Short mmCIF file of C-alpha atoms and ligand atoms in Angstrom, two decimals:
data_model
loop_
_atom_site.label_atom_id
_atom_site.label_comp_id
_atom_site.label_asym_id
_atom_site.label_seq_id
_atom_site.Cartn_x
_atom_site.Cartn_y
_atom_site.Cartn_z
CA UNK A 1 21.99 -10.24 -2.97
CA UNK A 2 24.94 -12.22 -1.40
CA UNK A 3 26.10 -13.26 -5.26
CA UNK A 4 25.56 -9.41 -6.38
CA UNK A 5 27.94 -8.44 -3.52
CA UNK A 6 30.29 -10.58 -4.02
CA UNK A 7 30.42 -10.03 -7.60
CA UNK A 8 30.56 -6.57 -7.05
CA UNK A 9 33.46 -6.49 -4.21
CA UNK A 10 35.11 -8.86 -6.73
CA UNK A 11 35.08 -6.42 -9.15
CA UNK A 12 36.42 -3.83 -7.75
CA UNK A 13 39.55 -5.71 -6.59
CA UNK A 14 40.33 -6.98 -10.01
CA UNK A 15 40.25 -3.53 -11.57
CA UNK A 16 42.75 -2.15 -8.57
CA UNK A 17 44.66 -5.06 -9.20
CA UNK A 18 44.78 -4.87 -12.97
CA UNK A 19 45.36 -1.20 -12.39
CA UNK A 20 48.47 -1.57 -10.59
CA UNK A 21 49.26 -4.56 -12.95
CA UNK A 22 49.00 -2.31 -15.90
CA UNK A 23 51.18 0.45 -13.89
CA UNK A 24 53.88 -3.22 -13.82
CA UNK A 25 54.08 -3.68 -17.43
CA UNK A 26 54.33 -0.33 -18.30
CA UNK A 27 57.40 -0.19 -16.04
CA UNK A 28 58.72 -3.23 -17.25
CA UNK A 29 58.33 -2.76 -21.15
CA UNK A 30 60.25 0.67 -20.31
CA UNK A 31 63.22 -1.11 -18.56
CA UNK A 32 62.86 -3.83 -21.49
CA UNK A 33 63.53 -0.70 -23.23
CA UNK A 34 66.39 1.20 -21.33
CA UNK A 35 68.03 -2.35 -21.75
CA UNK A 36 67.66 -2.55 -24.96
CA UNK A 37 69.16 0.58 -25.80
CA UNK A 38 72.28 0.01 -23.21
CA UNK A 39 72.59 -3.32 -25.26
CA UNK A 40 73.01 -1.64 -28.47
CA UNK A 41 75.35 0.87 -27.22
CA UNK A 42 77.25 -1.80 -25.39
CA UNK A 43 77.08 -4.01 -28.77
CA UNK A 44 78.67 -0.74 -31.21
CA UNK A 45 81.09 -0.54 -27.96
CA UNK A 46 82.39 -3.85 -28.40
CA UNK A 47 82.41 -4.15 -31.87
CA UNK A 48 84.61 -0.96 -31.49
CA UNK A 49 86.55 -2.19 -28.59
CA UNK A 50 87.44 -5.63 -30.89
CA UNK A 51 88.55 -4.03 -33.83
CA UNK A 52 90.83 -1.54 -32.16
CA UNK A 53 93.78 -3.49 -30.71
CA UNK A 54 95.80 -0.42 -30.35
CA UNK A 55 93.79 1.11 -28.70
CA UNK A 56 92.12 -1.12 -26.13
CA UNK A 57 93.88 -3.38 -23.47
CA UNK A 58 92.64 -7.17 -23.44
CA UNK A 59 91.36 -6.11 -19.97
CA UNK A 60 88.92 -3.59 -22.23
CA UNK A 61 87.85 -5.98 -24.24
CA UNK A 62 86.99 -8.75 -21.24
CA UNK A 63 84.87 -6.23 -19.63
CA UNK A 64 82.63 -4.63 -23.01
CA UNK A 65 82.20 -8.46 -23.27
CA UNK A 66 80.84 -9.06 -19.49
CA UNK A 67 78.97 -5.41 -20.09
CA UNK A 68 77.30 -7.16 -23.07
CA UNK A 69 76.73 -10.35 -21.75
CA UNK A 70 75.65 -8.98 -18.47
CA UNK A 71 72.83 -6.65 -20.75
CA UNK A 72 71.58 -9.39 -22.35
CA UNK A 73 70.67 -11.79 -19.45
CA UNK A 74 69.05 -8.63 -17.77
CA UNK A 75 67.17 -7.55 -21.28
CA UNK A 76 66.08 -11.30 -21.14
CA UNK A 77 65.13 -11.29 -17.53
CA UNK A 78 63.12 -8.05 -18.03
CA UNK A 79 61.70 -9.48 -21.18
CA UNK A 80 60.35 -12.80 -19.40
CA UNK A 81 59.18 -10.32 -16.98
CA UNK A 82 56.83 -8.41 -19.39
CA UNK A 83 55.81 -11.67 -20.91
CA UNK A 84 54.72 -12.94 -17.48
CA UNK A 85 53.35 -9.88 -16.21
CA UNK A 86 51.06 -9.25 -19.38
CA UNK A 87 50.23 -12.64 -19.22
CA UNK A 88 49.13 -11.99 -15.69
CA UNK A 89 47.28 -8.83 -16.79
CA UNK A 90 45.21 -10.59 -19.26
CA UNK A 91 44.19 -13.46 -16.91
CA UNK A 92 43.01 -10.95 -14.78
CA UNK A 93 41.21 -9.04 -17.50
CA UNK A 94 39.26 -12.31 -18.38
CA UNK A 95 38.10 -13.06 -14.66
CA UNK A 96 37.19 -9.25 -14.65
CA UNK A 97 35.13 -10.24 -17.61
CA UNK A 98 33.77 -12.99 -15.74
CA UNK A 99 33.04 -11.24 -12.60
CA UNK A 100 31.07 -8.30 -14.52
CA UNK A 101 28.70 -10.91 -16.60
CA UNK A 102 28.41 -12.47 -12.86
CA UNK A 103 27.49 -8.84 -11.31
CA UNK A 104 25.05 -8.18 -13.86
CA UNK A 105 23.48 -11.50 -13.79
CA UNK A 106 23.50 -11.03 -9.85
CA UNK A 107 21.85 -7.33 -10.61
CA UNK A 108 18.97 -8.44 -12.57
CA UNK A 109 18.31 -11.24 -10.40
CA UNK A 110 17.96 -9.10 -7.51
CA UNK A 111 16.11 -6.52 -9.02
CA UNK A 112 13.37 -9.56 -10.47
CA UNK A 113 13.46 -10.66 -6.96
CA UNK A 114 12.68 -7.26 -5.52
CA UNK A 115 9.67 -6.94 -8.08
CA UNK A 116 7.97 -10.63 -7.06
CA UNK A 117 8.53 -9.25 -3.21
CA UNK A 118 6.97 -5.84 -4.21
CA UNK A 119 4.01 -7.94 -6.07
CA UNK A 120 3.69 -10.19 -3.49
CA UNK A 121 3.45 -7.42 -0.76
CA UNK A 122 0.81 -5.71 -2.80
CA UNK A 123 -1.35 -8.83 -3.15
CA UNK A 124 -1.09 -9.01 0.86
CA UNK A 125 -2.41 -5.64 0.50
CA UNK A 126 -5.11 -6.86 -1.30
CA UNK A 127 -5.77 -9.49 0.49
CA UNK A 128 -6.37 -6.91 2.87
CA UNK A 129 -8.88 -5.28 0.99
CA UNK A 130 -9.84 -8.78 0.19
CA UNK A 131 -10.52 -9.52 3.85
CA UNK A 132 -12.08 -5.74 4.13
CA UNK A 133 -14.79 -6.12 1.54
CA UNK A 134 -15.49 -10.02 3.06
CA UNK A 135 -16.40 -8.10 6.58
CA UNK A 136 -18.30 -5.29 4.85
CA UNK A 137 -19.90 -8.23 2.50
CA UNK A 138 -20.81 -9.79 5.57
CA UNK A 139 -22.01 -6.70 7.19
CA UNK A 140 -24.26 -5.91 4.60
CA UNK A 141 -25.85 -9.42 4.72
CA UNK A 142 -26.15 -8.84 8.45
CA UNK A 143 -28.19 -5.80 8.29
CA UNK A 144 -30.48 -7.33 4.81
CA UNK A 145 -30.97 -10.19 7.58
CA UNK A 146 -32.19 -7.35 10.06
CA UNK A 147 -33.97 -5.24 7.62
CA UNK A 148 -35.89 -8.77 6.26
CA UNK A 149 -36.98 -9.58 10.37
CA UNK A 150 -38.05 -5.85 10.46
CA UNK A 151 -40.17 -6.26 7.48
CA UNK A 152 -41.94 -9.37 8.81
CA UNK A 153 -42.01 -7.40 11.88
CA UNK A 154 -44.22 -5.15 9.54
CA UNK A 155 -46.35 -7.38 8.55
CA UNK A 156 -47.19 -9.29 11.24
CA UNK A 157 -48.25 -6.29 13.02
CA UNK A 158 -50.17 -5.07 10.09
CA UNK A 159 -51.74 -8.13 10.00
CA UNK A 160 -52.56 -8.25 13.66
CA UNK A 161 -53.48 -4.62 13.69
CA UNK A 162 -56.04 -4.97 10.81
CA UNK A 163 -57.32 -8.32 9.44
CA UNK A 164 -56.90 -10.59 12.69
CA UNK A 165 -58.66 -7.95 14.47
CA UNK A 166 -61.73 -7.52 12.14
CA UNK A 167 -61.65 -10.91 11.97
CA UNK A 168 -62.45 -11.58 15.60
CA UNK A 169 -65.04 -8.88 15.40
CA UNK A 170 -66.60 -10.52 12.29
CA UNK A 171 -66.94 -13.96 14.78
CA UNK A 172 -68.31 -11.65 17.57
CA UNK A 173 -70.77 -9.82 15.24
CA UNK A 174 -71.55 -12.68 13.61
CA UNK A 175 -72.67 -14.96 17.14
CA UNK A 176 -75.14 -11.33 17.99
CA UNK A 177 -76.66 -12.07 14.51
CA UNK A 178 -77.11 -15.49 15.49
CA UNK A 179 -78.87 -14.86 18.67
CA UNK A 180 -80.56 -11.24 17.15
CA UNK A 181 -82.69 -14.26 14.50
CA UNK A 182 -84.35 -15.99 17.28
CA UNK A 183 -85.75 -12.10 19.10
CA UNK A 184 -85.24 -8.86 16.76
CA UNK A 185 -84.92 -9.89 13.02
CA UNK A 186 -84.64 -6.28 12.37
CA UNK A 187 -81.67 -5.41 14.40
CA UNK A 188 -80.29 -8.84 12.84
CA UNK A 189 -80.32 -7.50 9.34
CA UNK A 190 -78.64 -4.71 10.47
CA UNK A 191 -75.68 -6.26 12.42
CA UNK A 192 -75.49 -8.61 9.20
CA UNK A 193 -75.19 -5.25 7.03
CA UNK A 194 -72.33 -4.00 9.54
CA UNK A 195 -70.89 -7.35 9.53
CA UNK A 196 -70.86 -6.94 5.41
CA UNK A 197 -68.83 -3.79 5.87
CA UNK A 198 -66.57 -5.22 7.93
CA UNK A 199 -65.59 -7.91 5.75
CA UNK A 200 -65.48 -5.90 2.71
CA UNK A 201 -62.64 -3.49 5.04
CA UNK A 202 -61.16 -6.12 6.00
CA UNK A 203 -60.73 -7.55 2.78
CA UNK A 204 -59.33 -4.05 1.50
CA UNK A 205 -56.95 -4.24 4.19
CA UNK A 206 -55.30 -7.76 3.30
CA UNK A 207 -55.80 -6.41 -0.36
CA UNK A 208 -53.32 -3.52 0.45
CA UNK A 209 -51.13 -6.03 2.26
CA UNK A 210 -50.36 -8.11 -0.49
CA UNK A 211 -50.05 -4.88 -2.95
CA UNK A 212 -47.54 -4.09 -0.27
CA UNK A 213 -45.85 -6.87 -0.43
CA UNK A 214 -45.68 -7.43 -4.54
CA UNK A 215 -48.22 -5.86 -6.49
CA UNK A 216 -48.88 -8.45 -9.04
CA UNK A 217 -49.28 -5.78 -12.16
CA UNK A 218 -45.88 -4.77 -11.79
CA UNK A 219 -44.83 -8.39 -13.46
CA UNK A 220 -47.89 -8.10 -15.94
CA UNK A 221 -48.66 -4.54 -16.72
CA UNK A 222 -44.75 -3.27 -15.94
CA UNK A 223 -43.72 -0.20 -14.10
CA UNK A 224 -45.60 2.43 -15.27
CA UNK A 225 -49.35 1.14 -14.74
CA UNK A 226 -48.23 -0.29 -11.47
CA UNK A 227 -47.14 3.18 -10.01
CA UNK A 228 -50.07 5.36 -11.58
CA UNK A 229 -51.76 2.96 -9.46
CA UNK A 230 -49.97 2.87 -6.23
CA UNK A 231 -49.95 6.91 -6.43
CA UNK A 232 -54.12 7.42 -7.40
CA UNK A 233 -54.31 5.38 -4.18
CA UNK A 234 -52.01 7.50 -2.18
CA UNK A 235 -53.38 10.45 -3.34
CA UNK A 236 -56.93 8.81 -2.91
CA UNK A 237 -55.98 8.47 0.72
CA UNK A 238 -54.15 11.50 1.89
CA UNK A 239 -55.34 14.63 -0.54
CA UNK A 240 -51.40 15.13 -0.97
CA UNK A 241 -50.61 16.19 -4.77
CA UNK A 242 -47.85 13.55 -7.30
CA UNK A 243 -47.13 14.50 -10.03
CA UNK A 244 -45.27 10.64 -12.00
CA UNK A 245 -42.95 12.01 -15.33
CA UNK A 246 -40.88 9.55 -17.12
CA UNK A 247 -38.04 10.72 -19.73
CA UNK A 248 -36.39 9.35 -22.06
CA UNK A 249 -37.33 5.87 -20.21
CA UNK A 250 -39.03 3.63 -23.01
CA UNK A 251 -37.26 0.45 -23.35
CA UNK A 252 -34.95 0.60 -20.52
CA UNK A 253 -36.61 -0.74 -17.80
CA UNK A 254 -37.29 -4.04 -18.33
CA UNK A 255 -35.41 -5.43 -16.10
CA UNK A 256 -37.72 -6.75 -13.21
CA UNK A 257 -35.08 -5.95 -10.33
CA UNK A 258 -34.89 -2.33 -12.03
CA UNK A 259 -38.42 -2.11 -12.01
CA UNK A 260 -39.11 -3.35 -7.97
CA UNK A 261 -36.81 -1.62 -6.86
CA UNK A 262 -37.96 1.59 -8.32
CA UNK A 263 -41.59 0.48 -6.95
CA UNK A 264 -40.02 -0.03 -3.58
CA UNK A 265 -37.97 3.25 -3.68
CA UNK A 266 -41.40 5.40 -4.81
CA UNK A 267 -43.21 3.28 -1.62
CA UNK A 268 -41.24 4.18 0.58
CA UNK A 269 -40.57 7.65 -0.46
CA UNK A 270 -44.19 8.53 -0.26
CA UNK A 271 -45.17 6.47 3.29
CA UNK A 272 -42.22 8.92 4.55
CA UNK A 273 -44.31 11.61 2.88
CA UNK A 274 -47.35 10.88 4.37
CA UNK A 275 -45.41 9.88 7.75
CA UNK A 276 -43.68 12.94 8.21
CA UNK A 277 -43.21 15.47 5.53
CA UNK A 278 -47.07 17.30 5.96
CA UNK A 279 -46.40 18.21 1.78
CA UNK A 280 -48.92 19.07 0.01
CA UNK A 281 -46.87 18.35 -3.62
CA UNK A 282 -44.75 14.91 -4.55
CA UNK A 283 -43.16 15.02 -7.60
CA UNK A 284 -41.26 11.94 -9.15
CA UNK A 285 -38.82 11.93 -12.31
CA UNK A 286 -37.60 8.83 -14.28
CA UNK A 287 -35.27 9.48 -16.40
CA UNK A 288 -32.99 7.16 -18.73
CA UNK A 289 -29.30 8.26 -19.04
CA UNK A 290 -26.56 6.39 -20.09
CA UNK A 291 -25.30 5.66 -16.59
CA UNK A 292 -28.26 4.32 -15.89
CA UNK A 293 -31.80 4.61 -14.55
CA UNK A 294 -32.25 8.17 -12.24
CA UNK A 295 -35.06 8.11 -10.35
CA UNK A 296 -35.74 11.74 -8.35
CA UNK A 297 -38.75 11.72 -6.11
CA UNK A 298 -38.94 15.42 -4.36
CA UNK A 299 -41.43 16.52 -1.64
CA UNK A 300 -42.12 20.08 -0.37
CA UNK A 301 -42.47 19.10 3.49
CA UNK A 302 -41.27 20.28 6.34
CA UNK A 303 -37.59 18.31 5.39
CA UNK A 304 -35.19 16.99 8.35
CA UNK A 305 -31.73 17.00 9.24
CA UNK A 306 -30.42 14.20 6.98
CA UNK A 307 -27.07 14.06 9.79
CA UNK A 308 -30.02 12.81 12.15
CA UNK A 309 -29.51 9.34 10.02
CA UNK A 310 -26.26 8.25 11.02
CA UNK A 311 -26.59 9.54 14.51
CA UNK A 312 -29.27 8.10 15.47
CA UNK A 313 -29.52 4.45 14.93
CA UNK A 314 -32.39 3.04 13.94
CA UNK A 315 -34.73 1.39 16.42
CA UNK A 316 -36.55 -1.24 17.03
CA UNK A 317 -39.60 -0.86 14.89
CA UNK A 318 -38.89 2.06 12.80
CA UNK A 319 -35.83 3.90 10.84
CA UNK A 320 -35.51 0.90 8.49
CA UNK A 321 -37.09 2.51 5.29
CA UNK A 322 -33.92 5.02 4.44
CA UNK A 323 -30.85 2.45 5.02
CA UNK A 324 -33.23 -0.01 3.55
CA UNK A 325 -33.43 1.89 0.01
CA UNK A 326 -30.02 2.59 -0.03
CA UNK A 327 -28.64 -1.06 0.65
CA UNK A 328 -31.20 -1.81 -2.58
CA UNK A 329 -29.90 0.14 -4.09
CA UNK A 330 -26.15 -0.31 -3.44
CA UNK A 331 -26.48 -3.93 -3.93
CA UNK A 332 -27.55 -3.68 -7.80
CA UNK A 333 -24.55 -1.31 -7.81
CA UNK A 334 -26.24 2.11 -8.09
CA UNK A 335 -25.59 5.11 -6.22
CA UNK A 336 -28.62 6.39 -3.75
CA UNK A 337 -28.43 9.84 -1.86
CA UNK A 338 -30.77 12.10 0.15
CA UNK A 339 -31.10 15.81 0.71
CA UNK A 340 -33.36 17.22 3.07
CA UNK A 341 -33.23 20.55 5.15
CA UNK A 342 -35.33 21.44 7.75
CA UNK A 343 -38.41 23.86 6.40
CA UNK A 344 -37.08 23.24 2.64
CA UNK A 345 -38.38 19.45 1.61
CA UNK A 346 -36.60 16.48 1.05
CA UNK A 347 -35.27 14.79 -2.45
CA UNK A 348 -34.14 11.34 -2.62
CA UNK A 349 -32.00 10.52 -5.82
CA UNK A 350 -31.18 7.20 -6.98
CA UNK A 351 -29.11 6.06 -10.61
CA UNK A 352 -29.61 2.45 -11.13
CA UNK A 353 -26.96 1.03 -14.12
CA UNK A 354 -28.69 -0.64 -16.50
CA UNK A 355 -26.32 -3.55 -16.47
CA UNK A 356 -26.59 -5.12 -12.97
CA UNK A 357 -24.31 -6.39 -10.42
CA UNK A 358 -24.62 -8.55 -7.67
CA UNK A 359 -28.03 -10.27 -9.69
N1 ATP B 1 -39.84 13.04 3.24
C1 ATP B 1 -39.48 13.26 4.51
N2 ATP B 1 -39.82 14.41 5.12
C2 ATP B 1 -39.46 14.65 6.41
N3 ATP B 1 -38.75 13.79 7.16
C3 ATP B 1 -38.39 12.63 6.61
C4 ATP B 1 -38.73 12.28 5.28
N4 ATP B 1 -38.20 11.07 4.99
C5 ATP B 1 -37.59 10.65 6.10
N5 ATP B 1 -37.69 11.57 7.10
C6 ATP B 1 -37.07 11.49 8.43
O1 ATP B 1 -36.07 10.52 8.41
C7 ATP B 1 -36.28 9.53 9.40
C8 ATP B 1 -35.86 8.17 8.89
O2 ATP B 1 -36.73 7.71 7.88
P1 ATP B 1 -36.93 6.17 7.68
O3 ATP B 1 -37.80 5.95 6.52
O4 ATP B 1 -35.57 5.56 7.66
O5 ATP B 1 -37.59 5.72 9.03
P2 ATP B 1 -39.11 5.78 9.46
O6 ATP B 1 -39.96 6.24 8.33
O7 ATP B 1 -39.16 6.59 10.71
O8 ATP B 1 -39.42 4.27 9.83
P3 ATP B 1 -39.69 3.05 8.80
O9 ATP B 1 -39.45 3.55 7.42
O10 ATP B 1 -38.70 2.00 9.22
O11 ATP B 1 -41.09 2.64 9.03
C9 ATP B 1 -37.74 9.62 9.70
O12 ATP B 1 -38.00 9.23 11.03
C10 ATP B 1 -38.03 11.09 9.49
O13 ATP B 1 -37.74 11.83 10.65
MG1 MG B 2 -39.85 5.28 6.44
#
């Protein structure tokens, strides 16, 4: 910027000076001129003066001579004059030359200088963003971390809650059939019956655990067969009517992270149903667009205020399943929203893109 100024400034006071040099030469050509005339005139005057002895005094003569004379040194001097002062003017044209080439080498140099600061204050702004996605990144690892602990939370409760505790009871039932041999055989085949049930419960129970968990059809069978399953069973167990459509789905999801994730959206859609909704109709849509995968899965319930999910954080052992679908979702780079109102159901809506990120 320094060079540009200077080049510039430079500039400037070559063409004032070349200006007022040009004004010079024009001044001195036209003396060159005046002088030049005067020297002819004085020249015809003489040659007049000399041939006319009758009429002109020696004294005549002497002076037309010094007249001449005298015009000829100044024509000369003026005529050195213009010589040097064009000479002058040309010297400074070239350095004006110079000085511009300079100025608008100086000029582009600043202006490529101004671009690599402009780039290089954008990437800081990336690096911003950089830095921004890194804490959401993080973030979003913090809360899968949370969401995973929750989840175990889940299941050791679960497990607590239904096969430890039949488990103990089968022990205790089984030492009363022990000692029921040796007084009441009767009474002992009948504990031994209840003690039959309870097994066979509590082998449903850690059945439904591990569906919970990963059904193992959804890797053999696929998606479909897996959920007509899932949803007999839910229906099975709480009278509440699904209706499962798929459109336009056939070859599209193949992908196993499309297809648990859809499983584990429809899960936890319907334990919301059954937890809170009181519907009496489910209905789910698949449907294969080019964005990608929609899945729709609409209840008639009783709905909620969806502004109830950010306000309220979630706590301690519940509140998990909505942020827990979305972050799912949002991680294979699909978009995940839900609409509820009170009195007027809820619908959940989720595209998954075919291609997926973050895999
Ligand atoms: N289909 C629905 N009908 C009515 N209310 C719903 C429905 N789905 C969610 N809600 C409301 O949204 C809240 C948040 O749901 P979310 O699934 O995140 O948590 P949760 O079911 O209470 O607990 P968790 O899923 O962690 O066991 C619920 O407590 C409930 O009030
Ligand atoms: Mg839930």
């Amino acid at each position: 910027m320094e060079i540009a100024e200077n080049a510039r400034k430079e500039v400037a006071i070559l063409k004032e000076e070349i200006q007022a040099l040009q004004a010079e030469v024009q001044e001195v050509i036209k003396n060159s001129e005046r002088l030049e005339k005067l020297m002819i005139k004085s020249r015809i005057k003489l040659a007049t003066i000399s041939g006319d002895y009758t009429r002109y005094t020696e004294e005549d003569m002497r002076a037309a001579y010094e007249e001449a004379d005298r015009l000829r040194v100044e024509l000369a001097v003026s005529r050195e004059r213009e010589r040097q002062t064009v000479i002058r003017r040309n010297e400074l044209e070239r350095r004006l030359k110079n000085a511009e080439v300079t100025l608008e080498k100086a000029e582009k140099l600043v202006a490529q200088v101004s671009t690599v600061l402009d780039y290089l204050a954008g990437d800081l702004s990336k690096l911003d963003e950089h830095i921004e996605s890194a804490e959401q990144k993080r973030t979003l690892a913090l809360r899968i971390i949370k969401a995973q602990e929750e989840e175990r939370r889940r299941i050791a409760r679960e497990m607590h809650d239904g096969p430890a505790q039949s488990m103990s009871n089968v022990i205790l039932k089984a030492e009363i059939c022990e000692k029921l041999f040796e007084i009441d055989l009767e009474k002992a085949r009948e504990e031994l019956s209840a003690l039959k049930e309870m097994v066979r419960a509590c082998l449903k129970d850690v059945r439904r655990i591990i569906y919970d968990l990963r059904p193992m059809s959804i890797d053999d069978l696929g998606l479909s067969p897996t959920l007509q399953k899932y949803i007999d069973n839910f229906v099975n167990e709480t009278g509440i009517r699904v209706d499962l459509m798929f459109i336009e789905t056939d070859n599209k999801i193949k992908d196993s992270n499309i297809v648990l994730t859809v499983f584990r959206l429809v899960q936890e859609c319907l334990n919301n149903v059954k937890k809170h909704a009181c519907a009496t109709q489910v209905t789910i849509q698949l449907e294969g667009t080019t964005k990608g995968l929609t899945v729709r899965i609409k209840d008639d319930g009783k709905g909620f205020d969806t502004a109830r999910l950010s306000r309220e954080p979630a706590h301690s052992d519940s509140g998990y399943g909505v942020i827990g679908m979305r972050e799912r979702v949002e991680l294979l780079g699909g978009s995940f929203s839900i609409e509820s109102k009170t009195g007027k159901g809820t619908t959940v809506r989720a595209t998954l893109p075919y291609s997926l990120q973050g895999v």
